[in-house]
mmCIF file with all atom_site columns, C-alpha atoms in Angstrom:
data_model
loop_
_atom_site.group_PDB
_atom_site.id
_atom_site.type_symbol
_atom_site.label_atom_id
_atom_site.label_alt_id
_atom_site.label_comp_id
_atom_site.label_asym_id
_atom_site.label_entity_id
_atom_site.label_seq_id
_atom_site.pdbx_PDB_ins_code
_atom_site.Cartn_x
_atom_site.Cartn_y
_atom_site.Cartn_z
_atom_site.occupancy
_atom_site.B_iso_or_equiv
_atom_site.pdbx_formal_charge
_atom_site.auth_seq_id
_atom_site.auth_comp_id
_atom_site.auth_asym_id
_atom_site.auth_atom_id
_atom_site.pdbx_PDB_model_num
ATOM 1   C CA . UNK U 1 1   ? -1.086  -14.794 16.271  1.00 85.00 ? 1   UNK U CA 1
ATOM 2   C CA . UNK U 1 2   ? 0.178   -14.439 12.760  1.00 90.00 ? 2   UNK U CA 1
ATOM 3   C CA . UNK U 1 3   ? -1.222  -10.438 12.868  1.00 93.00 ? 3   UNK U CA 1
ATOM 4   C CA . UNK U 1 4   ? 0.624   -9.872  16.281  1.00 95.00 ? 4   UNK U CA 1
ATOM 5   C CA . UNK U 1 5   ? 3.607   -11.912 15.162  1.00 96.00 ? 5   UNK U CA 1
ATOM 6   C CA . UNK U 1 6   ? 3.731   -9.259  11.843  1.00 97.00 ? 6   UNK U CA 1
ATOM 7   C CA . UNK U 1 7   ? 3.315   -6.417  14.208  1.00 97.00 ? 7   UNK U CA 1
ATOM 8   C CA . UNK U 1 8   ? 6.090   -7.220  16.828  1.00 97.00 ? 8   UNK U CA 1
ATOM 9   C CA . UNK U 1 9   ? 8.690   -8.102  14.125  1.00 97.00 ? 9   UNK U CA 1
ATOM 10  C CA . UNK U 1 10  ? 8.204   -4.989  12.207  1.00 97.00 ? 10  UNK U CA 1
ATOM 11  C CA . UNK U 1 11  ? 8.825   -3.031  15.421  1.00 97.00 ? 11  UNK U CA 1
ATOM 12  C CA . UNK U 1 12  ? 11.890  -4.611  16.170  1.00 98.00 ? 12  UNK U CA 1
ATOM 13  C CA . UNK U 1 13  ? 12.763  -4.727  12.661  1.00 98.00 ? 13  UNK U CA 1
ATOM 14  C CA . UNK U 1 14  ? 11.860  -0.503  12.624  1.00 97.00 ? 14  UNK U CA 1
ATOM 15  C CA . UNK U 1 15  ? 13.657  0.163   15.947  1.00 97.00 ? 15  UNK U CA 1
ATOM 16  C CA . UNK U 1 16  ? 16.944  -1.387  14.150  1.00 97.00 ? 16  UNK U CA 1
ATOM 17  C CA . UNK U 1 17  ? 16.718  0.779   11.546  1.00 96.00 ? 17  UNK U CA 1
ATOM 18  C CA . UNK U 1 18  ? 15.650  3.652   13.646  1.00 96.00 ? 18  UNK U CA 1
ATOM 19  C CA . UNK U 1 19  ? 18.884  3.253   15.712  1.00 96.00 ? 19  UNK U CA 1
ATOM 20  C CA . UNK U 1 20  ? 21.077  2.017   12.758  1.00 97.00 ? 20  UNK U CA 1
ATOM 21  C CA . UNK U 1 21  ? 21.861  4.235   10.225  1.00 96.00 ? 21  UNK U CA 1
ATOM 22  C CA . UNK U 1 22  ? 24.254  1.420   7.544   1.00 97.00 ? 22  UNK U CA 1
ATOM 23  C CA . UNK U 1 23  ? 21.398  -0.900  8.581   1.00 97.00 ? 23  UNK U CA 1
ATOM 24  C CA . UNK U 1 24  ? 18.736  1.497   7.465   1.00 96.00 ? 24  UNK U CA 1
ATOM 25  C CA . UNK U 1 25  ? 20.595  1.889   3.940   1.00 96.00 ? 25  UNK U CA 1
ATOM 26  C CA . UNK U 1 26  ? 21.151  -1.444  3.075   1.00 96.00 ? 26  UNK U CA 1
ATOM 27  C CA . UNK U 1 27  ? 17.812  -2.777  3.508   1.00 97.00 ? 27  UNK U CA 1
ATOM 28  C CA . UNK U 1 28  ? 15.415  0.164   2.473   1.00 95.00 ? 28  UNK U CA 1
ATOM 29  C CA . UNK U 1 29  ? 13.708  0.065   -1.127  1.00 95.00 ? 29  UNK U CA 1
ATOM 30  C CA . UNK U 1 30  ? 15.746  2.135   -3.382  1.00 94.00 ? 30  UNK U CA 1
ATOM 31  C CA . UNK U 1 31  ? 15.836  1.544   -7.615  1.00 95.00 ? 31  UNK U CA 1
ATOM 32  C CA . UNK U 1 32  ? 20.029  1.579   -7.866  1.00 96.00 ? 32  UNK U CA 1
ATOM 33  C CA . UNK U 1 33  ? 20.236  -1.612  -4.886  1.00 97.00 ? 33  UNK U CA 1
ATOM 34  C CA . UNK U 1 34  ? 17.487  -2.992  -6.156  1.00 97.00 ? 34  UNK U CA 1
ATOM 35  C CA . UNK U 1 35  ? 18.770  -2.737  -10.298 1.00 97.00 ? 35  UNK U CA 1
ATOM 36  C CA . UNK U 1 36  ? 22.751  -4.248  -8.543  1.00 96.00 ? 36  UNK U CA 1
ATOM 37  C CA . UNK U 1 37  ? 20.102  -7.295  -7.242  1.00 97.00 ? 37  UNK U CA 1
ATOM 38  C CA . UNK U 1 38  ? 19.752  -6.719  -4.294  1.00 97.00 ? 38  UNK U CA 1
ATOM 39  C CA . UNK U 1 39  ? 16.273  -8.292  -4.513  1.00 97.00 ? 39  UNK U CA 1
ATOM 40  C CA . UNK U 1 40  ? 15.633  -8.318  -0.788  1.00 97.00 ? 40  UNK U CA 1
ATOM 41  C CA . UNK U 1 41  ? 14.733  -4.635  -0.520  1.00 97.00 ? 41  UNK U CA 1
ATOM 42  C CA . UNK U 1 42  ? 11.543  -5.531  -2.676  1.00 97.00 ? 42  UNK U CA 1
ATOM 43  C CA . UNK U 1 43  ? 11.087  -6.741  0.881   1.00 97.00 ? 43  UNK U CA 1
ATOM 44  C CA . UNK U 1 44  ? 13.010  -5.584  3.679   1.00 97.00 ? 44  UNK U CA 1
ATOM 45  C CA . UNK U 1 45  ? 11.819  -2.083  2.963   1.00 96.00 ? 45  UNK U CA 1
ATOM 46  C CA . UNK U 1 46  ? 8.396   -2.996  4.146   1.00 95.00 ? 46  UNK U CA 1
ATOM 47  C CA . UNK U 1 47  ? 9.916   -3.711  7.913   1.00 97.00 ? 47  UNK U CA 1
ATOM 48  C CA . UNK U 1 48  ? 11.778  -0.169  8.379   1.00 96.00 ? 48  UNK U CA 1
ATOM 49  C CA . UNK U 1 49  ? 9.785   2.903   8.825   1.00 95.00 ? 49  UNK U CA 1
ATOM 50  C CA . UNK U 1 50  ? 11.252  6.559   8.769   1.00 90.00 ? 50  UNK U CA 1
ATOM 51  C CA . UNK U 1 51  ? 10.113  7.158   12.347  1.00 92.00 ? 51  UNK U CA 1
ATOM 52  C CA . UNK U 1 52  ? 7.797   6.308   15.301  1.00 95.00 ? 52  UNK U CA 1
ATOM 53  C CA . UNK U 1 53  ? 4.655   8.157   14.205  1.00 91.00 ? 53  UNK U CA 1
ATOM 54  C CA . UNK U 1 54  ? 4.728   6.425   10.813  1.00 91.00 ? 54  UNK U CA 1
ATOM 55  C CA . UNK U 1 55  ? 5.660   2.597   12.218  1.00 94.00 ? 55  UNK U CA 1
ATOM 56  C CA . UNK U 1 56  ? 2.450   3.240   14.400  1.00 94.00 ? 56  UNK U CA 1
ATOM 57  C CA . UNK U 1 57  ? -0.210  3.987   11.891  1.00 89.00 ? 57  UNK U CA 1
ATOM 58  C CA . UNK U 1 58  ? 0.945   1.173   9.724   1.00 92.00 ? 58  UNK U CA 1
ATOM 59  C CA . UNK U 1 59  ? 0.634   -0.851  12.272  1.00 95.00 ? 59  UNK U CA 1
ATOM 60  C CA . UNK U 1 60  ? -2.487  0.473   13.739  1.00 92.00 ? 60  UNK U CA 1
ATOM 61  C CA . UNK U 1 61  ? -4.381  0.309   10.334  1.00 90.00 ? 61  UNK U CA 1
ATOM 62  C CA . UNK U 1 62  ? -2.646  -3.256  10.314  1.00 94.00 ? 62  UNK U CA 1
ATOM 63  C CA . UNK U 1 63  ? -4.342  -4.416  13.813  1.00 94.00 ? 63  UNK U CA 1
ATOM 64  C CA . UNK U 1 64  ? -7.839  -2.895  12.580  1.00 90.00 ? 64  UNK U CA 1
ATOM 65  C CA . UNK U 1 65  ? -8.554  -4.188  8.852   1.00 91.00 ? 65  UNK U CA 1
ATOM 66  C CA . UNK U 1 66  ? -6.123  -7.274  9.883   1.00 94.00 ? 66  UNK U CA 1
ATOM 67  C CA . UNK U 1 67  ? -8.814  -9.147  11.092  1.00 94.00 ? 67  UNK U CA 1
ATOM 68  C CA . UNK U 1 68  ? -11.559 -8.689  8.577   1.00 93.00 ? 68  UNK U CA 1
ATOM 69  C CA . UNK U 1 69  ? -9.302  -9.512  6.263   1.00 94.00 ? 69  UNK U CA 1
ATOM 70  C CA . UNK U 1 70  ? -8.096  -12.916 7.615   1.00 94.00 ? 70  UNK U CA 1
ATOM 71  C CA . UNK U 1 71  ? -12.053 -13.372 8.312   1.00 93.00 ? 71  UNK U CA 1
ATOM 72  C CA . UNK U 1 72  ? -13.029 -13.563 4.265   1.00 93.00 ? 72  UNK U CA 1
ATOM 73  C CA . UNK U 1 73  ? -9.622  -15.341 3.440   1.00 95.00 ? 73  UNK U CA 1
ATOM 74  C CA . UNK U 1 74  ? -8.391  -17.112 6.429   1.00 95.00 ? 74  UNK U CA 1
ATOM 75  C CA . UNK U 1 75  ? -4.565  -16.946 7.247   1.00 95.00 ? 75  UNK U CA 1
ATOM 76  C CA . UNK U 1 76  ? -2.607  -17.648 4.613   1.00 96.00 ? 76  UNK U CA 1
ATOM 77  C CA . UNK U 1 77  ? -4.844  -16.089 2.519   1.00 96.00 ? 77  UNK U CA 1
ATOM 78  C CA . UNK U 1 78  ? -4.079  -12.501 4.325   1.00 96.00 ? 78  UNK U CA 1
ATOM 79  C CA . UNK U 1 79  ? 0.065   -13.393 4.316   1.00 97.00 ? 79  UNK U CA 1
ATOM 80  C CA . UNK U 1 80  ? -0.419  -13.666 0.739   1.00 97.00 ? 80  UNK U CA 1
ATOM 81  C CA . UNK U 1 81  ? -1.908  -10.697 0.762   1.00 98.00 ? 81  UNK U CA 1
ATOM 82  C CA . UNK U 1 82  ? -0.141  -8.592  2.542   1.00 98.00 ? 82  UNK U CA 1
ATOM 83  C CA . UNK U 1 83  ? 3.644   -9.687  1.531   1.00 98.00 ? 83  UNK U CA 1
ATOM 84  C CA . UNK U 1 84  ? 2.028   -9.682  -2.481  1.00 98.00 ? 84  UNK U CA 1
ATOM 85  C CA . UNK U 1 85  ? 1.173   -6.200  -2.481  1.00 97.00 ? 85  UNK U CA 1
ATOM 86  C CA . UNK U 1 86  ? 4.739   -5.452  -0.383  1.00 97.00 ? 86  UNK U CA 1
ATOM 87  C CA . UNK U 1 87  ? 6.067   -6.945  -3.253  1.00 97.00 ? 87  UNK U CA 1
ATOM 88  C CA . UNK U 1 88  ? 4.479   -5.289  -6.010  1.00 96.00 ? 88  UNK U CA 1
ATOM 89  C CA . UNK U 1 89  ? 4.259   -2.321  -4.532  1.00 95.00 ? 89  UNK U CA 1
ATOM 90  C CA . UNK U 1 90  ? 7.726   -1.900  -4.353  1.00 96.00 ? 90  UNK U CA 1
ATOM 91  C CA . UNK U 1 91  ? 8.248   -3.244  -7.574  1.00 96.00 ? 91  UNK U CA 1
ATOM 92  C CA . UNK U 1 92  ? 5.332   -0.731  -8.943  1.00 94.00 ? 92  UNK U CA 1
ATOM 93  C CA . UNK U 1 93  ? 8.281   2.070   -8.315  1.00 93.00 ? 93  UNK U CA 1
ATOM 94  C CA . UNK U 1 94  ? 10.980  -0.112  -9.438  1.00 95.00 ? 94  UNK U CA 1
ATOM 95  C CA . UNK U 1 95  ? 8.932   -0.137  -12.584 1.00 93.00 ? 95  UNK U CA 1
ATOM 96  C CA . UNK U 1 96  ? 7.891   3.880   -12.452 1.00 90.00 ? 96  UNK U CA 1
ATOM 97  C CA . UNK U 1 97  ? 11.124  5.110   -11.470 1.00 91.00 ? 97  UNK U CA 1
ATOM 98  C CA . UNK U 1 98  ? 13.315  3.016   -13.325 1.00 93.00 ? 98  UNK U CA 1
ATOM 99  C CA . UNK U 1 99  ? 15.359  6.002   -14.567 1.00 92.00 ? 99  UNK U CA 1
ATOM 100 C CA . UNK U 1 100 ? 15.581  7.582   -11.418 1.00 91.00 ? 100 UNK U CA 1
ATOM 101 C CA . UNK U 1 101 ? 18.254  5.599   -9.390  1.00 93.00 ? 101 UNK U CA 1
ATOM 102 C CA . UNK U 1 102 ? 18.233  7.762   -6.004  1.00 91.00 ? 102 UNK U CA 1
ATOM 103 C CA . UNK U 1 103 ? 14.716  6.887   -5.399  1.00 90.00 ? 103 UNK U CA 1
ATOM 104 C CA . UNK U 1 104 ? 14.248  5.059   -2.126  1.00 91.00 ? 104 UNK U CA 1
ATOM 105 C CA . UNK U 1 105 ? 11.294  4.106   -0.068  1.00 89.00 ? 105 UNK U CA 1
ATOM 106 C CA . UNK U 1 106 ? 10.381  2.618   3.012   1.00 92.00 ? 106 UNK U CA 1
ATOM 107 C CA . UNK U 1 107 ? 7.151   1.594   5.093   1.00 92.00 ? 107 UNK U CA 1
ATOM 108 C CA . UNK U 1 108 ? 4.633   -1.006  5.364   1.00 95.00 ? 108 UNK U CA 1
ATOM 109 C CA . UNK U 1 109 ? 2.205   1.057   3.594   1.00 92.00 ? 109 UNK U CA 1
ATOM 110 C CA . UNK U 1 110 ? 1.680   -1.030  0.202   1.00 94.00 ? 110 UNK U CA 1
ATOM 111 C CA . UNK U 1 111 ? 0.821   -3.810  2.167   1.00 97.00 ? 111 UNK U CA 1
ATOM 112 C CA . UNK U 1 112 ? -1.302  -2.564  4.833   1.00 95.00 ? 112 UNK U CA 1
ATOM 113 C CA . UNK U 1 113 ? -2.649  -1.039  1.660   1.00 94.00 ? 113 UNK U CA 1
ATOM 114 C CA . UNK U 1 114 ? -3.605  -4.564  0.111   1.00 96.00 ? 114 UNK U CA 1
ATOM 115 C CA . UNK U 1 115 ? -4.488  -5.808  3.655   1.00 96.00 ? 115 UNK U CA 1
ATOM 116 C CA . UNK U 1 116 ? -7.317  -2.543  3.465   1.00 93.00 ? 116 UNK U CA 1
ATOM 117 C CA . UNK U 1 117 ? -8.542  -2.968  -0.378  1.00 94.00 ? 117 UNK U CA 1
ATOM 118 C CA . UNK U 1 118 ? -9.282  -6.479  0.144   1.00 96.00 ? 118 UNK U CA 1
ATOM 119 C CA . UNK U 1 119 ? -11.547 -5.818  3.196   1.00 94.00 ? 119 UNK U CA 1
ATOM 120 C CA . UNK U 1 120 ? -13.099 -3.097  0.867   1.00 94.00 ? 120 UNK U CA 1
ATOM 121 C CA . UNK U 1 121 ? -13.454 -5.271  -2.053  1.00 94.00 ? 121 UNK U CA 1
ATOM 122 C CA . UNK U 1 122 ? -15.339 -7.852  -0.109  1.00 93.00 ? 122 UNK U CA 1
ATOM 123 C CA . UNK U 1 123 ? -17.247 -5.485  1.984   1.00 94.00 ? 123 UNK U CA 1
ATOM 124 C CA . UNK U 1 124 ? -17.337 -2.381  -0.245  1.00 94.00 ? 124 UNK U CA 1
ATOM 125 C CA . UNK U 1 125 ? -20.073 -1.206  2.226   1.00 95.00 ? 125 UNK U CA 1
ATOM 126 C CA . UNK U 1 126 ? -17.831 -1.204  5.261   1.00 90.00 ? 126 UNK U CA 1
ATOM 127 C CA . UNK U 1 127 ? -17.834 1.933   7.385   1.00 90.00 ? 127 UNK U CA 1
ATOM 128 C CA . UNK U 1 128 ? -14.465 3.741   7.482   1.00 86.00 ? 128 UNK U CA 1
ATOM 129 C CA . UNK U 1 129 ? -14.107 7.025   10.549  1.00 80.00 ? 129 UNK U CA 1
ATOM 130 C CA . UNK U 1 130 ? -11.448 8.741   9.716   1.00 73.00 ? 130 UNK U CA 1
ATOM 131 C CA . UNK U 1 131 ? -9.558  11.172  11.613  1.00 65.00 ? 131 UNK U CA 1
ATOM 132 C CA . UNK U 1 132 ? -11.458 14.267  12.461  1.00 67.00 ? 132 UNK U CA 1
ATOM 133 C CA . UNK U 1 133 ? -14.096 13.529  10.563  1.00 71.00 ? 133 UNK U CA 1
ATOM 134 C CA . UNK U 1 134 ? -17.053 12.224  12.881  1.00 77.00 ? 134 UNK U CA 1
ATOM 135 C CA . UNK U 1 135 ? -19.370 10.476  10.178  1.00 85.00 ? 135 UNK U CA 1
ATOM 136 C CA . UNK U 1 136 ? -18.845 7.365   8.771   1.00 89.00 ? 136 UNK U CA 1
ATOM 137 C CA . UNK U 1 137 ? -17.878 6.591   5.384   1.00 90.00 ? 137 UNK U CA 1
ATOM 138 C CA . UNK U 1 138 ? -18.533 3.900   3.046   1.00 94.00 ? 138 UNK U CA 1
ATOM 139 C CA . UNK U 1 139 ? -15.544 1.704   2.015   1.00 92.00 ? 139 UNK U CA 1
ATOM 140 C CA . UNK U 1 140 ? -15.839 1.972   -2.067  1.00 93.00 ? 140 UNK U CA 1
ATOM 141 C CA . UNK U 1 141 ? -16.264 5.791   -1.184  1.00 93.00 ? 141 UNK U CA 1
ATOM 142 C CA . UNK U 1 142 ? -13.192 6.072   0.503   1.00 89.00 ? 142 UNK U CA 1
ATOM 143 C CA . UNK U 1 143 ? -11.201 3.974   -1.724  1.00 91.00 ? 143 UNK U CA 1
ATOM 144 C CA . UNK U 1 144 ? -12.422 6.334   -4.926  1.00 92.00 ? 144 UNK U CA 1
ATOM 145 C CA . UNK U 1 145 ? -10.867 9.389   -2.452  1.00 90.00 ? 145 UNK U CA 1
ATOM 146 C CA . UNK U 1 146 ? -7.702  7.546   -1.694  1.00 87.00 ? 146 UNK U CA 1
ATOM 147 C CA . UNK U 1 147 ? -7.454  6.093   -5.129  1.00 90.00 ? 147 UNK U CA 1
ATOM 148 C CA . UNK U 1 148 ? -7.897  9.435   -6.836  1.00 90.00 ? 148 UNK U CA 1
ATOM 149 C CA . UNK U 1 149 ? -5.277  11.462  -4.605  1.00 87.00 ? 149 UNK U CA 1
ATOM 150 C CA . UNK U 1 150 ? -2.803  8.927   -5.255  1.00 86.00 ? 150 UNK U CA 1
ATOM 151 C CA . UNK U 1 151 ? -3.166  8.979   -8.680  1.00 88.00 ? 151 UNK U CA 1
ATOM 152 C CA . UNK U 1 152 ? -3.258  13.168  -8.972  1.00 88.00 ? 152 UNK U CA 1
ATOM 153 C CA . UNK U 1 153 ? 0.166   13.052  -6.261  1.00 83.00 ? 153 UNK U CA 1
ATOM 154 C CA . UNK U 1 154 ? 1.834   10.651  -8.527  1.00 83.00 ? 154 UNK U CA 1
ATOM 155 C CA . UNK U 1 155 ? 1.225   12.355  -12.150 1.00 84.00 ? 155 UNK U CA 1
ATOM 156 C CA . UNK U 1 156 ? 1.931   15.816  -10.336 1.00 81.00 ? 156 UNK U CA 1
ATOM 157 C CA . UNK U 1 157 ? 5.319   15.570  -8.915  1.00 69.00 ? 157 UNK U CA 1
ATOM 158 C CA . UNK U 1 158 ? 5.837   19.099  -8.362  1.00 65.00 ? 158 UNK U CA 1
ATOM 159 C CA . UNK U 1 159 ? 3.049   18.372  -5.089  1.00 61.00 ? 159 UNK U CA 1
ATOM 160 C CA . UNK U 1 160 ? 5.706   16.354  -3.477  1.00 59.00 ? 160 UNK U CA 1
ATOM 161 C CA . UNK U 1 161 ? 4.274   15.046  -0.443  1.00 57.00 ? 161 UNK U CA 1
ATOM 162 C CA . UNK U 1 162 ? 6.884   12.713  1.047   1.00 55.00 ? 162 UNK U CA 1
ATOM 163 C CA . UNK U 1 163 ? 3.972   9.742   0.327   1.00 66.00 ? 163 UNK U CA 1
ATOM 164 C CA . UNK U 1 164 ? 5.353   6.945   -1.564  1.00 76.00 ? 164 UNK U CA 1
ATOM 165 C CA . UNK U 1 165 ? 1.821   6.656   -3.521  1.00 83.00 ? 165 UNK U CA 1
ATOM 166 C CA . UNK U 1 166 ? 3.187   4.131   -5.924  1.00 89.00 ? 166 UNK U CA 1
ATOM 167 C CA . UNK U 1 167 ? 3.950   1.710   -3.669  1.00 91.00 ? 167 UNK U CA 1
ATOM 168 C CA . UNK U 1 168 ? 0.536   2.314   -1.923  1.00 90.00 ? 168 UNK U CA 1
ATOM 169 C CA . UNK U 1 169 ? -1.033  1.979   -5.306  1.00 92.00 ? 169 UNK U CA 1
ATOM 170 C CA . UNK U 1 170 ? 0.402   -1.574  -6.168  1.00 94.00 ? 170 UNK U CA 1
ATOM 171 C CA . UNK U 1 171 ? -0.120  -3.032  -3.093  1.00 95.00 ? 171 UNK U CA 1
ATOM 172 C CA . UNK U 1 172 ? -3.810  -1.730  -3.128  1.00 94.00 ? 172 UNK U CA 1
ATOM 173 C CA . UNK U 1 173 ? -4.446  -3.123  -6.434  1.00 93.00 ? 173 UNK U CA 1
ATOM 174 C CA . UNK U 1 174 ? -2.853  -6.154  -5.545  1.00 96.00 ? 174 UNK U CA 1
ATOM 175 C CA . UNK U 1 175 ? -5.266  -6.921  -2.886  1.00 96.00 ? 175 UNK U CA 1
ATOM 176 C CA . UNK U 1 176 ? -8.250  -5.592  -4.851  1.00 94.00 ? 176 UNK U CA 1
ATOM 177 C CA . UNK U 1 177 ? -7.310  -8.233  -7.618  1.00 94.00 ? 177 UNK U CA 1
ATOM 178 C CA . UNK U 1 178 ? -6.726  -10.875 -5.181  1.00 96.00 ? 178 UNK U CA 1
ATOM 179 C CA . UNK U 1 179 ? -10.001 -10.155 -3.759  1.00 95.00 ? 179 UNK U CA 1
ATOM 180 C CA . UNK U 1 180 ? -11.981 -10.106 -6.534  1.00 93.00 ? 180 UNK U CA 1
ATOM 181 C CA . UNK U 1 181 ? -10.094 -13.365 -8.281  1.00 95.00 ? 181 UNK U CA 1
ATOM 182 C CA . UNK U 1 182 ? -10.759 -15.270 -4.889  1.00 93.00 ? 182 UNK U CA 1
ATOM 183 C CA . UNK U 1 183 ? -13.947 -14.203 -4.482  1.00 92.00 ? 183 UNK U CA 1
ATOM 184 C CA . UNK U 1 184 ? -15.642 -13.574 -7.757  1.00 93.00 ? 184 UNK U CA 1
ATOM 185 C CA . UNK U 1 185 ? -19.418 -14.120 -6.503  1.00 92.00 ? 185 UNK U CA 1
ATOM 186 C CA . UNK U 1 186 ? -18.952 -11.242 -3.980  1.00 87.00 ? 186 UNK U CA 1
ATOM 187 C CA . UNK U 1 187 ? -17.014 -9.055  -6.896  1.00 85.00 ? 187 UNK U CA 1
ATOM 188 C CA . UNK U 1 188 ? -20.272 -9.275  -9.189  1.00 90.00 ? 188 UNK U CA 1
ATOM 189 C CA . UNK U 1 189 ? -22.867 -8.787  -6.580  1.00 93.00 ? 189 UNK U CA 1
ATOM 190 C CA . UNK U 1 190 ? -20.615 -5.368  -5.928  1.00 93.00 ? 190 UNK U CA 1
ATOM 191 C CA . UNK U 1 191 ? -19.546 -4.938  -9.627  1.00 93.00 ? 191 UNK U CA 1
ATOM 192 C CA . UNK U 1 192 ? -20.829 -1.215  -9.904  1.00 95.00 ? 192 UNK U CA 1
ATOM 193 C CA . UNK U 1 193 ? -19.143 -0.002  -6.114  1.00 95.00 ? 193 UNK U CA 1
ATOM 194 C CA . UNK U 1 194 ? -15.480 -1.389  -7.464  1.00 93.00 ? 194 UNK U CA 1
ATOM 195 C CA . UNK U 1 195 ? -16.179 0.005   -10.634 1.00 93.00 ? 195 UNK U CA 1
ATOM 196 C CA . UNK U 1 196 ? -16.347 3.583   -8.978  1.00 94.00 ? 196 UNK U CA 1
ATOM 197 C CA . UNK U 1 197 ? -13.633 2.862   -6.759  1.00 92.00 ? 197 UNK U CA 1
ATOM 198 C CA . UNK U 1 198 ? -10.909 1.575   -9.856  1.00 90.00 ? 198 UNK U CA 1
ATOM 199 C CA . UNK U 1 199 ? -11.669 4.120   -12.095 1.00 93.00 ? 199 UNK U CA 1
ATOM 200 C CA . UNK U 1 200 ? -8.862  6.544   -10.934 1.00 91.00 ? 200 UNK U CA 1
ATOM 201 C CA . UNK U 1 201 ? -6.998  3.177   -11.417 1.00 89.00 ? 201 UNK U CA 1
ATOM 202 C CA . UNK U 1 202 ? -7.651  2.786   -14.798 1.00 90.00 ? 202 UNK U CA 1
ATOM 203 C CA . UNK U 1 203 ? -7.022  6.370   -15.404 1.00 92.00 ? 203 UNK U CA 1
ATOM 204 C CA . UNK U 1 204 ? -3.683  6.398   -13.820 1.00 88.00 ? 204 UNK U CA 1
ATOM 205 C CA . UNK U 1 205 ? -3.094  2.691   -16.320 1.00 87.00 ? 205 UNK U CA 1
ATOM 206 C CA . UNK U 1 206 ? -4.138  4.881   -19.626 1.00 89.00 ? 206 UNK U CA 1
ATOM 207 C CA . UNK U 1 207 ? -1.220  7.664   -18.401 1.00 89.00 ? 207 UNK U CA 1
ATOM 208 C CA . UNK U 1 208 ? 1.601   5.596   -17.480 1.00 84.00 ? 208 UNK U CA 1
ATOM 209 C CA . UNK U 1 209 ? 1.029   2.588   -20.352 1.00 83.00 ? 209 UNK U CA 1
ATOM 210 C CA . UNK U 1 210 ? -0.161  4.946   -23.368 1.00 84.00 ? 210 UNK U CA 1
ATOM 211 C CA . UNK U 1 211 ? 0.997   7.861   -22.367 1.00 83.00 ? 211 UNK U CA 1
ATOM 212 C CA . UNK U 1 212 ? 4.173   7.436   -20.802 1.00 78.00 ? 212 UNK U CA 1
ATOM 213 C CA . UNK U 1 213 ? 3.682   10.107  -18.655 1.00 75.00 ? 213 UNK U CA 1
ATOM 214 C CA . UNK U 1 214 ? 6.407   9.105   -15.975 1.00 70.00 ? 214 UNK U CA 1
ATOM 215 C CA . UNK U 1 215 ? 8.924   6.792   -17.273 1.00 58.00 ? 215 UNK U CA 1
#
C-alpha cells in the first residue's frame, strides 16, 4: 500500500506540475530557492517530473525494486530509504553546484536510485534485463556501469546529457550505506562485489574533496 500510495501521489503531484507552469517553479530543486530557504524543494522536487515518459520509468523502476526492497527492510525501512536519498540527493547538488544558482532539477530519480542500490547491496547477485539487451546482468555489475557513467557525466560537463547524475549519485549512495549499516552480515559476506561496484564512488570522492574539481 505504502509503494502504490508513493506512486499515485507522485502522479498527481507530476500532472500538477505538468499542467502548472508557477507551480512547477516554485517547488522544483533549484540552488538560488533552495540558498533563500526554501528547504522544501530538497523535497518537492522529487514529486514533479519534466514529462510523461520520465514520471513513468521512475515509477516503473519504483513498482519493480519496490518490493525487494521493503522485503530485506520492511516498510519503514524502504520510506527511509527512499525519502533519505531524495534528500541527499538533492542536497548532493546543492553541495556541487553551490556556485551555480540557475541550476534546477527535478525527478524521483535519487530516490528510486536508493530504493535500487539497496536491493543491490543486499542481493549484489540479483539479475537486472535491461532494455534491449536480452541477457541478464548481475546487480554489482550493473551498479559498477551505472556508477562509472555517472561519475565520467558529472566530471565532464561538456557531455551534457540532461541527467541530473548528482542527485542519482547521492541517493544511490545513500541507500548503499543504509544497506550495508543495517545489514552488516550480508555487506561482509559480499564485501569484494560492493567493493567493485563503489570504486567509481570513491574515485568521484578523491575529485570533488581533494581535488576540487567542480566546486
Amino acid at each position: 500500500m505504502i509503494l502504490y500510495a508513493i506512486i499515485i501521489i507522485t502522479a498527481l503531484i507530476s500532472m500538477k506540475g505538468f499542467q502548472d507552469f508557477a507551480f512547477f517553479e516554485k517547488y522544483k530543486f533549484s540552488v538560488s530557492g533552495v540558498q533563500r530557504g526554501e528547504y522544501i524543494r530538497l523535497v518537492s522536487a522529487g514529486f514533479l517530473h519534466a514529462n510523461w515518459m520520465h514520471l513513468i520509468f521512475n515509477m516503473l523502476t519504483l513498482y519493480f525494486f519496490a518490493p525487494i526492497a521493503i522485503q530485506a527492510f520492511g516498510d519503514l525501512g524502504s520510506l527511509i530509504i527512499y525519502f533519505g536519498s531524495m534528500i541527499l540527493g538533492n542536497a548532493f547538488c546543492l553541495y556541487l553546484y553551490k556556485n551555480i544558482p540557475y541550476y534546477s532539477a527535478i525527478g524521483a530519480s535519487g530516490a528510486v536510485s536508493g530504493i535500487l542500490f539497496a536491493a543491490i547491496a543486499i542481493f549484489p547477485f540479483l539479475d537486472l534485463f535491461l532494455f534491449f539487451i536480452p541477457i541478464p546482468i548481475k546487480g554489482y555489475i550493473f551498479g559498477f556501469f551505472y556508477f562509472g557513467y555517472s561519475v565520467y557525466m558529472m566530471l565532464n560537463p561538456s557531455q551534457n546529457d540532461n541527467i541530473g547524475h548528482a542527485a542519482h549519485l547521492g541517493g544511490a549512495f545513500f541507500g548503499l550505506v543504509y544497506a550495508v549499516g543495517l545489514q552488516p552480515e550480508v555487506a561482509s559476506e559480499h564485501a569484494i562485489q560492493l567493493g567493485i561496484m563503489a570504486l567509481p564512488l570513491i574515485y568521484l570522492g578523491y575529485q570533488v574533496f581533494v581535488n576540487k574539481r567542480i566546486n
